[in-house]
């Protein structure tokens, strides 16, 4: 049981480049989300999805797009990378019920130069 | 609106000493409370959760937490820490109703020294 798989683990981008961070889960979870983690700022929600075909913005959505065409996959797209997007990105999934835990991927460390 | 405050950003402690990591929350509705741990260069994993019932919750690796409704707190404790407990600890609250989002504290960095 792989849980939540994120790829790549590390990435360096030049300013203005675009890329997609991949996230896949094999637990048939309805709820998936993307966070970014920056020193002293905890986890900030970027986008989330409550099921296939349904996405919504979190607290820091600017510069990011998501889609949810299947239950398993929830890719995060950086449209035009900026140095301010240098961060560690985590994907998480849960069954969607409030009393159940979220499962996290191992993270993607992104540096924008 | 719900919020979570972790009262200490860093907690240094010696090995085999007890530790308490403090978490206060605010919510106008019934809550579910969680503690997660993040070891260096890894993702987050669940330590324990409070849903209902007994206010003392036991988790993995010898950690426990006590839910105090009157003080709106959910402090994490361990009677004797190990070097391997060095990690970042996050408190989170999940509300009821249509709000499925977890609200996170900023984290507490626990450094266990020999």
PDB file of C-alpha atoms in Angstrom:
ATOM      1  CA  UNK A   1       0.000   0.000   0.000  1.00  0.00           C
ATOM      2  CA  UNK A   2       1.844   3.078  -1.261  1.00  0.00           C
ATOM      3  CA  UNK A   3      -0.415   5.694   0.386  1.00  0.00           C
ATOM      4  CA  UNK A   4       0.281   9.163  -1.035  1.00  0.00           C
ATOM      5  CA  UNK A   5       3.034   9.425  -3.625  1.00  0.00           C
ATOM      6  CA  UNK A   6       4.537  12.721  -4.679  1.00  0.00           C
ATOM      7  CA  UNK A   7       6.941  13.307  -7.536  1.00  0.00           C
ATOM      8  CA  UNK A   8       9.492  14.715  -7.939  1.00  0.00           C
ATOM      9  CA  UNK A   9      11.188  14.909  -4.540  1.00  0.00           C
ATOM     10  CA  UNK A  10      13.417  17.798  -5.571  1.00  0.00           C
ATOM     11  CA  UNK A  11      13.166  20.355  -8.357  1.00  0.00           C
ATOM     12  CA  UNK A  12      15.012  23.485  -9.389  1.00  0.00           C
ATOM     13  CA  UNK A  13      13.245  25.866 -11.747  1.00  0.00           C
ATOM     14  CA  UNK A  14      14.197  29.098 -13.389  1.00  0.00           C
ATOM     15  CA  UNK A  15      11.932  32.097 -12.929  1.00  0.00           C
ATOM     16  CA  UNK A  16       9.125  31.983 -15.465  1.00  0.00           C
ATOM     17  CA  UNK A  17       9.252  28.247 -16.089  1.00  0.00           C
ATOM     18  CA  UNK A  18       6.191  26.101 -15.545  1.00  0.00           C
ATOM     19  CA  UNK A  19       5.950  22.647 -14.092  1.00  0.00           C
ATOM     20  CA  UNK A  20       3.561  20.133 -12.584  1.00  0.00           C
ATOM     21  CA  UNK A  21       3.940  18.476  -9.208  1.00  0.00           C
ATOM     22  CA  UNK A  22       2.353  15.068  -9.230  1.00  0.00           C
ATOM     23  CA  UNK A  23       0.325  13.528  -6.420  1.00  0.00           C
ATOM     24  CA  UNK A  24      -1.350  10.136  -6.425  1.00  0.00           C
ATOM     25  CA  UNK A  25      -3.126   8.182  -3.696  1.00  0.00           C
ATOM     26  CA  UNK A  26      -4.283   4.583  -3.700  1.00  0.00           C
ATOM     27  CA  UNK A  27      -6.676   4.708  -0.731  1.00  0.00           C
ATOM     28  CA  UNK A  28      -9.771   5.778  -2.677  1.00  0.00           C
ATOM     29  CA  UNK A  29      -9.901   8.999  -0.680  1.00  0.00           C
ATOM     30  CA  UNK A  30     -12.364  11.700  -1.675  1.00  0.00           C
ATOM     31  CA  UNK A  31     -10.513  14.633  -0.173  1.00  0.00           C
ATOM     32  CA  UNK A  32      -7.122  15.764  -1.443  1.00  0.00           C
ATOM     33  CA  UNK A  33      -5.200  18.921  -0.768  1.00  0.00           C
ATOM     34  CA  UNK A  34      -1.951  20.748  -1.480  1.00  0.00           C
ATOM     35  CA  UNK A  35      -0.003  22.655   1.136  1.00  0.00           C
ATOM     36  CA  UNK A  36       3.160  24.635   1.101  1.00  0.00           C
ATOM     37  CA  UNK A  37       5.443  24.722   4.116  1.00  0.00           C
ATOM     38  CA  UNK A  38       7.722  27.664   4.765  1.00  0.00           C
ATOM     39  CA  UNK A  39       9.869  28.325   7.846  1.00  0.00           C
ATOM     40  CA  UNK A  40       7.861  29.888  10.644  1.00  0.00           C
ATOM     41  CA  UNK A  41       4.630  29.819   8.651  1.00  0.00           C
ATOM     42  CA  UNK A  42       3.413  26.295   9.243  1.00  0.00           C
ATOM     43  CA  UNK A  43       1.280  24.647   6.578  1.00  0.00           C
ATOM     44  CA  UNK A  44      -0.705  26.837   4.239  1.00  0.00           C
ATOM     45  CA  UNK A  45      -3.454  25.398   2.085  1.00  0.00           C
ATOM     46  CA  UNK A  46      -3.076  26.112  -1.637  1.00  0.00           C
ATOM     47  CA  UNK A  47      -5.946  24.184  -3.251  1.00  0.00           C
ATOM     48  CA  UNK A  48      -8.136  21.287  -2.302  1.00  0.00           C
ATOM     49  CA  UNK A  49     -10.604  18.885  -3.850  1.00  0.00           C
ATOM     50  CA  UNK A  50     -13.581  17.087  -2.327  1.00  0.00           C
ATOM     51  CA  UNK A  51     -13.914  14.656  -5.214  1.00  0.00           C
ATOM     52  CA  UNK A  52     -13.228  14.077  -8.889  1.00  0.00           C
ATOM     53  CA  UNK A  53     -14.134  17.135 -10.919  1.00  0.00           C
ATOM     54  CA  UNK A  54     -14.412  19.413  -7.865  1.00  0.00           C
ATOM     55  CA  UNK A  55     -11.656  21.766  -6.748  1.00  0.00           C
ATOM     56  CA  UNK A  56     -11.516  24.917  -4.678  1.00  0.00           C
ATOM     57  CA  UNK A  57      -9.024  27.505  -3.525  1.00  0.00           C
ATOM     58  CA  UNK A  58      -7.275  27.500  -0.195  1.00  0.00           C
ATOM     59  CA  UNK A  59      -5.620  30.450   1.482  1.00  0.00           C
ATOM     60  CA  UNK A  60      -2.683  30.916  -0.940  1.00  0.00           C
ATOM     61  CA  UNK A  61      -3.898  29.895  -4.429  1.00  0.00           C
ATOM     62  CA  UNK A  62      -2.293  32.589  -6.586  1.00  0.00           C
ATOM     63  CA  UNK A  63       0.161  31.233  -9.129  1.00  0.00           C
ATOM     64  CA  UNK A  64      -1.096  27.670  -8.863  1.00  0.00           C
ATOM     65  CA  UNK A  65      -3.671  25.605 -10.734  1.00  0.00           C
ATOM     66  CA  UNK A  66      -5.120  22.193  -9.956  1.00  0.00           C
ATOM     67  CA  UNK A  67      -7.428  19.691 -11.570  1.00  0.00           C
ATOM     68  CA  UNK A  68      -8.980  16.437 -10.378  1.00  0.00           C
ATOM     69  CA  UNK A  69      -9.941  14.244 -13.301  1.00  0.00           C
ATOM     70  CA  UNK A  70      -9.711  11.012 -11.299  1.00  0.00           C
ATOM     71  CA  UNK A  71     -10.079  10.081  -7.648  1.00  0.00           C
ATOM     72  CA  UNK A  72      -6.438   9.006  -7.500  1.00  0.00           C
ATOM     73  CA  UNK A  73      -4.587  11.988  -8.963  1.00  0.00           C
ATOM     74  CA  UNK A  74      -4.362  15.624  -7.948  1.00  0.00           C
ATOM     75  CA  UNK A  75      -1.583  17.460  -9.818  1.00  0.00           C
ATOM     76  CA  UNK A  76      -0.464  20.961  -8.887  1.00  0.00           C
ATOM     77  CA  UNK A  77       0.657  23.246 -11.703  1.00  0.00           C
ATOM     78  CA  UNK A  78       2.923  26.231 -11.342  1.00  0.00           C
ATOM     79  CA  UNK A  79       2.077  28.500 -14.221  1.00  0.00           C
ATOM     80  CA  UNK A  80       5.092  30.826 -14.199  1.00  0.00           C
ATOM     81  CA  UNK A  81       7.462  30.085 -11.354  1.00  0.00           C
ATOM     82  CA  UNK A  82       8.618  32.909  -9.100  1.00  0.00           C
ATOM     83  CA  UNK A  83      11.267  32.910  -6.347  1.00  0.00           C
ATOM     84  CA  UNK A  84       8.449  33.408  -3.815  1.00  0.00           C
ATOM     85  CA  UNK A  85       7.258  29.912  -4.698  1.00  0.00           C
ATOM     86  CA  UNK A  86      10.441  28.375  -3.336  1.00  0.00           C
ATOM     87  CA  UNK A  87       9.046  26.069  -0.687  1.00  0.00           C
ATOM     88  CA  UNK A  88       8.347  22.500   0.336  1.00  0.00           C
ATOM     89  CA  UNK A  89       5.066  21.239  -1.081  1.00  0.00           C
ATOM     90  CA  UNK A  90       2.967  18.523   0.486  1.00  0.00           C
ATOM     91  CA  UNK A  91       0.024  16.649  -0.904  1.00  0.00           C
ATOM     92  CA  UNK A  92      -2.431  15.075   1.520  1.00  0.00           C
ATOM     93  CA  UNK A  93      -5.512  12.910   1.252  1.00  0.00           C
ATOM     94  CA  UNK A  94      -8.270  11.773   3.562  1.00  0.00           C
ATOM     95  CA  UNK A  95     -11.614  10.065   3.379  1.00  0.00           C
ATOM     96  CA  UNK A  96     -13.233  13.466   3.763  1.00  0.00           C
ATOM     97  CA  UNK A  97     -14.948  12.745   7.028  1.00  0.00           C
ATOM     98  CA  UNK A  98     -13.877  15.257   9.647  1.00  0.00           C
ATOM     99  CA  UNK A  99     -12.882  12.692  12.222  1.00  0.00           C
ATOM    100  CA  UNK A 100     -10.392  10.873  10.026  1.00  0.00           C
ATOM    101  CA  UNK A 101      -6.718  11.568   9.648  1.00  0.00           C
ATOM    102  CA  UNK A 102      -4.977  13.092   6.675  1.00  0.00           C
ATOM    103  CA  UNK A 103      -2.220  11.089   5.001  1.00  0.00           C
ATOM    104  CA  UNK A 104       0.718  13.048   3.642  1.00  0.00           C
ATOM    105  CA  UNK A 105       3.188  12.490   0.867  1.00  0.00           C
ATOM    106  CA  UNK A 106       6.906  12.853   1.442  1.00  0.00           C
ATOM    107  CA  UNK A 107       7.015  16.330  -0.028  1.00  0.00           C
ATOM    108  CA  UNK A 108       8.575  18.111  -2.988  1.00  0.00           C
ATOM    109  CA  UNK A 109      11.350  20.589  -2.281  1.00  0.00           C
ATOM    110  CA  UNK A 110      11.138  23.275  -4.962  1.00  0.00           C
ATOM    111  CA  UNK A 111      13.705  25.984  -5.540  1.00  0.00           C
ATOM    112  CA  UNK A 112      13.030  28.784  -7.998  1.00  0.00           C
ATOM    113  CA  UNK A 113      16.110  30.730  -9.067  1.00  0.00           C
TER     114      UNK A 113
ATOM    115  CA  UNK B   1     -13.832  31.026  12.793  1.00  0.00           C
ATOM    116  CA  UNK B   2     -11.565  28.291  14.040  1.00  0.00           C
ATOM    117  CA  UNK B   3      -7.931  28.886  14.920  1.00  0.00           C
ATOM    118  CA  UNK B   4      -5.058  27.009  16.510  1.00  0.00           C
ATOM    119  CA  UNK B   5      -2.232  28.470  18.569  1.00  0.00           C
ATOM    120  CA  UNK B   6       0.863  26.505  19.452  1.00  0.00           C
ATOM    121  CA  UNK B   7       2.314  28.431  22.333  1.00  0.00           C
ATOM    122  CA  UNK B   8       5.970  27.499  21.856  1.00  0.00           C
ATOM    123  CA  UNK B   9       7.808  27.652  18.568  1.00  0.00           C
ATOM    124  CA  UNK B  10      10.833  25.797  19.957  1.00  0.00           C
ATOM    125  CA  UNK B  11      11.213  23.461  22.917  1.00  0.00           C
ATOM    126  CA  UNK B  12      14.691  22.238  23.867  1.00  0.00           C
ATOM    127  CA  UNK B  13      14.831  19.355  26.317  1.00  0.00           C
ATOM    128  CA  UNK B  14      17.336  16.816  27.560  1.00  0.00           C
ATOM    129  CA  UNK B  15      16.990  13.143  26.808  1.00  0.00           C
ATOM    130  CA  UNK B  16      14.804  11.212  29.295  1.00  0.00           C
ATOM    131  CA  UNK B  17      13.191  14.420  30.572  1.00  0.00           C
ATOM    132  CA  UNK B  18       9.421  14.956  30.349  1.00  0.00           C
ATOM    133  CA  UNK B  19       8.027  17.332  27.762  1.00  0.00           C
ATOM    134  CA  UNK B  20       4.780  19.193  27.139  1.00  0.00           C
ATOM    135  CA  UNK B  21       3.928  20.877  23.857  1.00  0.00           C
ATOM    136  CA  UNK B  22       1.060  23.304  24.231  1.00  0.00           C
ATOM    137  CA  UNK B  23      -1.849  23.819  21.872  1.00  0.00           C
ATOM    138  CA  UNK B  24      -4.869  26.069  22.301  1.00  0.00           C
ATOM    139  CA  UNK B  25      -7.731  26.281  19.879  1.00  0.00           C
ATOM    140  CA  UNK B  26     -10.778  28.421  19.318  1.00  0.00           C
ATOM    141  CA  UNK B  27     -13.967  27.154  17.816  1.00  0.00           C
ATOM    142  CA  UNK B  28     -17.662  27.826  18.175  1.00  0.00           C
ATOM    143  CA  UNK B  29     -18.559  24.274  17.232  1.00  0.00           C
ATOM    144  CA  UNK B  30     -17.603  20.805  18.316  1.00  0.00           C
ATOM    145  CA  UNK B  31     -14.112  19.959  17.210  1.00  0.00           C
ATOM    146  CA  UNK B  32     -11.884  17.105  16.349  1.00  0.00           C
ATOM    147  CA  UNK B  33      -8.270  17.606  17.431  1.00  0.00           C
ATOM    148  CA  UNK B  34      -5.092  16.126  16.026  1.00  0.00           C
ATOM    149  CA  UNK B  35      -1.365  16.082  16.680  1.00  0.00           C
ATOM    150  CA  UNK B  36       0.980  15.308  13.800  1.00  0.00           C
ATOM    151  CA  UNK B  37       4.735  14.782  13.792  1.00  0.00           C
ATOM    152  CA  UNK B  38       7.162  15.636  11.024  1.00  0.00           C
ATOM    153  CA  UNK B  39      10.605  14.082  11.214  1.00  0.00           C
ATOM    154  CA  UNK B  40      13.402  15.836   9.294  1.00  0.00           C
ATOM    155  CA  UNK B  41      12.922  15.755   5.527  1.00  0.00           C
ATOM    156  CA  UNK B  42       9.727  13.725   5.774  1.00  0.00           C
ATOM    157  CA  UNK B  43       6.002  14.228   5.466  1.00  0.00           C
ATOM    158  CA  UNK B  44       3.618  14.528   8.392  1.00  0.00           C
ATOM    159  CA  UNK B  45       2.177  11.523  10.169  1.00  0.00           C
ATOM    160  CA  UNK B  46      -0.556  11.263  12.755  1.00  0.00           C
ATOM    161  CA  UNK B  47       0.491  10.969  16.416  1.00  0.00           C
ATOM    162  CA  UNK B  48      -2.967  10.930  17.964  1.00  0.00           C
ATOM    163  CA  UNK B  49      -6.448  12.347  17.670  1.00  0.00           C
ATOM    164  CA  UNK B  50      -9.345  13.326  19.893  1.00  0.00           C
ATOM    165  CA  UNK B  51     -12.817  12.705  18.509  1.00  0.00           C
ATOM    166  CA  UNK B  52     -15.011  12.265  21.574  1.00  0.00           C
ATOM    167  CA  UNK B  53     -15.185  10.349  24.830  1.00  0.00           C
ATOM    168  CA  UNK B  54     -12.201  10.100  27.158  1.00  0.00           C
ATOM    169  CA  UNK B  55     -10.306  13.349  27.353  1.00  0.00           C
ATOM    170  CA  UNK B  56      -6.955  11.573  27.672  1.00  0.00           C
ATOM    171  CA  UNK B  57      -5.816  10.265  24.333  1.00  0.00           C
ATOM    172  CA  UNK B  58      -2.866   7.949  23.822  1.00  0.00           C
ATOM    173  CA  UNK B  59      -0.895   7.916  20.614  1.00  0.00           C
ATOM    174  CA  UNK B  60       2.139   6.343  19.053  1.00  0.00           C
ATOM    175  CA  UNK B  61       5.681   6.452  20.440  1.00  0.00           C
ATOM    176  CA  UNK B  62       4.519   6.987  24.040  1.00  0.00           C
ATOM    177  CA  UNK B  63       2.856  10.355  23.448  1.00  0.00           C
ATOM    178  CA  UNK B  64      -0.472  11.331  24.979  1.00  0.00           C
ATOM    179  CA  UNK B  65      -2.643  14.424  24.945  1.00  0.00           C
ATOM    180  CA  UNK B  66      -5.412  15.765  27.127  1.00  0.00           C
ATOM    181  CA  UNK B  67      -8.443  17.540  25.770  1.00  0.00           C
ATOM    182  CA  UNK B  68      -9.606  20.340  28.065  1.00  0.00           C
ATOM    183  CA  UNK B  69     -12.817  21.871  26.815  1.00  0.00           C
ATOM    184  CA  UNK B  70     -13.047  24.614  29.431  1.00  0.00           C
ATOM    185  CA  UNK B  71      -9.520  25.817  28.646  1.00  0.00           C
ATOM    186  CA  UNK B  72      -9.825  25.001  24.935  1.00  0.00           C
ATOM    187  CA  UNK B  73      -6.494  23.227  25.058  1.00  0.00           C
ATOM    188  CA  UNK B  74      -5.046  20.007  23.702  1.00  0.00           C
ATOM    189  CA  UNK B  75      -1.538  19.738  25.114  1.00  0.00           C
ATOM    190  CA  UNK B  76       0.805  16.945  24.050  1.00  0.00           C
ATOM    191  CA  UNK B  77       2.955  15.187  26.636  1.00  0.00           C
ATOM    192  CA  UNK B  78       5.576  12.505  26.916  1.00  0.00           C
ATOM    193  CA  UNK B  79       7.037  11.428  30.277  1.00  0.00           C
ATOM    194  CA  UNK B  80      10.507  10.618  28.940  1.00  0.00           C
ATOM    195  CA  UNK B  81      11.779  11.733  25.542  1.00  0.00           C
ATOM    196  CA  UNK B  82      14.382  10.139  23.311  1.00  0.00           C
ATOM    197  CA  UNK B  83      16.789  11.640  20.830  1.00  0.00           C
ATOM    198  CA  UNK B  84      14.607  10.132  18.106  1.00  0.00           C
ATOM    199  CA  UNK B  85      11.679  12.352  19.177  1.00  0.00           C
ATOM    200  CA  UNK B  86      13.478  15.363  17.710  1.00  0.00           C
ATOM    201  CA  UNK B  87      10.980  16.625  15.132  1.00  0.00           C
ATOM    202  CA  UNK B  88       8.415  19.274  14.295  1.00  0.00           C
ATOM    203  CA  UNK B  89       5.010  18.805  15.940  1.00  0.00           C
ATOM    204  CA  UNK B  90       1.797  20.243  14.583  1.00  0.00           C
ATOM    205  CA  UNK B  91      -1.558  20.645  16.270  1.00  0.00           C
ATOM    206  CA  UNK B  92      -4.645  20.781  14.048  1.00  0.00           C
ATOM    207  CA  UNK B  93      -8.372  21.158  14.487  1.00  0.00           C
ATOM    208  CA  UNK B  94     -11.113  19.931  12.196  1.00  0.00           C
ATOM    209  CA  UNK B  95     -14.575  21.398  12.564  1.00  0.00           C
ATOM    210  CA  UNK B  96     -18.002  19.939  12.055  1.00  0.00           C
ATOM    211  CA  UNK B  97     -20.622  20.639   9.437  1.00  0.00           C
ATOM    212  CA  UNK B  98     -19.584  21.359   5.873  1.00  0.00           C
ATOM    213  CA  UNK B  99     -16.105  22.574   6.766  1.00  0.00           C
ATOM    214  CA  UNK B 100     -13.759  19.687   5.984  1.00  0.00           C
ATOM    215  CA  UNK B 101     -10.573  21.689   6.179  1.00  0.00           C
ATOM    216  CA  UNK B 102      -8.014  21.141   8.887  1.00  0.00           C
ATOM    217  CA  UNK B 103      -6.825  24.299  10.622  1.00  0.00           C
ATOM    218  CA  UNK B 104      -3.141  24.074  11.528  1.00  0.00           C
ATOM    219  CA  UNK B 105      -0.950  25.569  14.180  1.00  0.00           C
ATOM    220  CA  UNK B 106       2.446  26.925  13.162  1.00  0.00           C
ATOM    221  CA  UNK B 107       4.303  24.005  14.677  1.00  0.00           C
ATOM    222  CA  UNK B 108       6.634  23.397  17.619  1.00  0.00           C
ATOM    223  CA  UNK B 109      10.191  22.295  17.022  1.00  0.00           C
ATOM    224  CA  UNK B 110      11.229  19.780  19.668  1.00  0.00           C
ATOM    225  CA  UNK B 111      14.978  19.379  20.052  1.00  0.00           C
ATOM    226  CA  UNK B 112      16.076  16.542  22.328  1.00  0.00           C
ATOM    227  CA  UNK B 113      19.653  16.894  23.473  1.00  0.00           C
ATOM    228  CA  UNK B 114      21.866  14.174  24.963  1.00  0.00           C
TER     229      UNK B 114
END
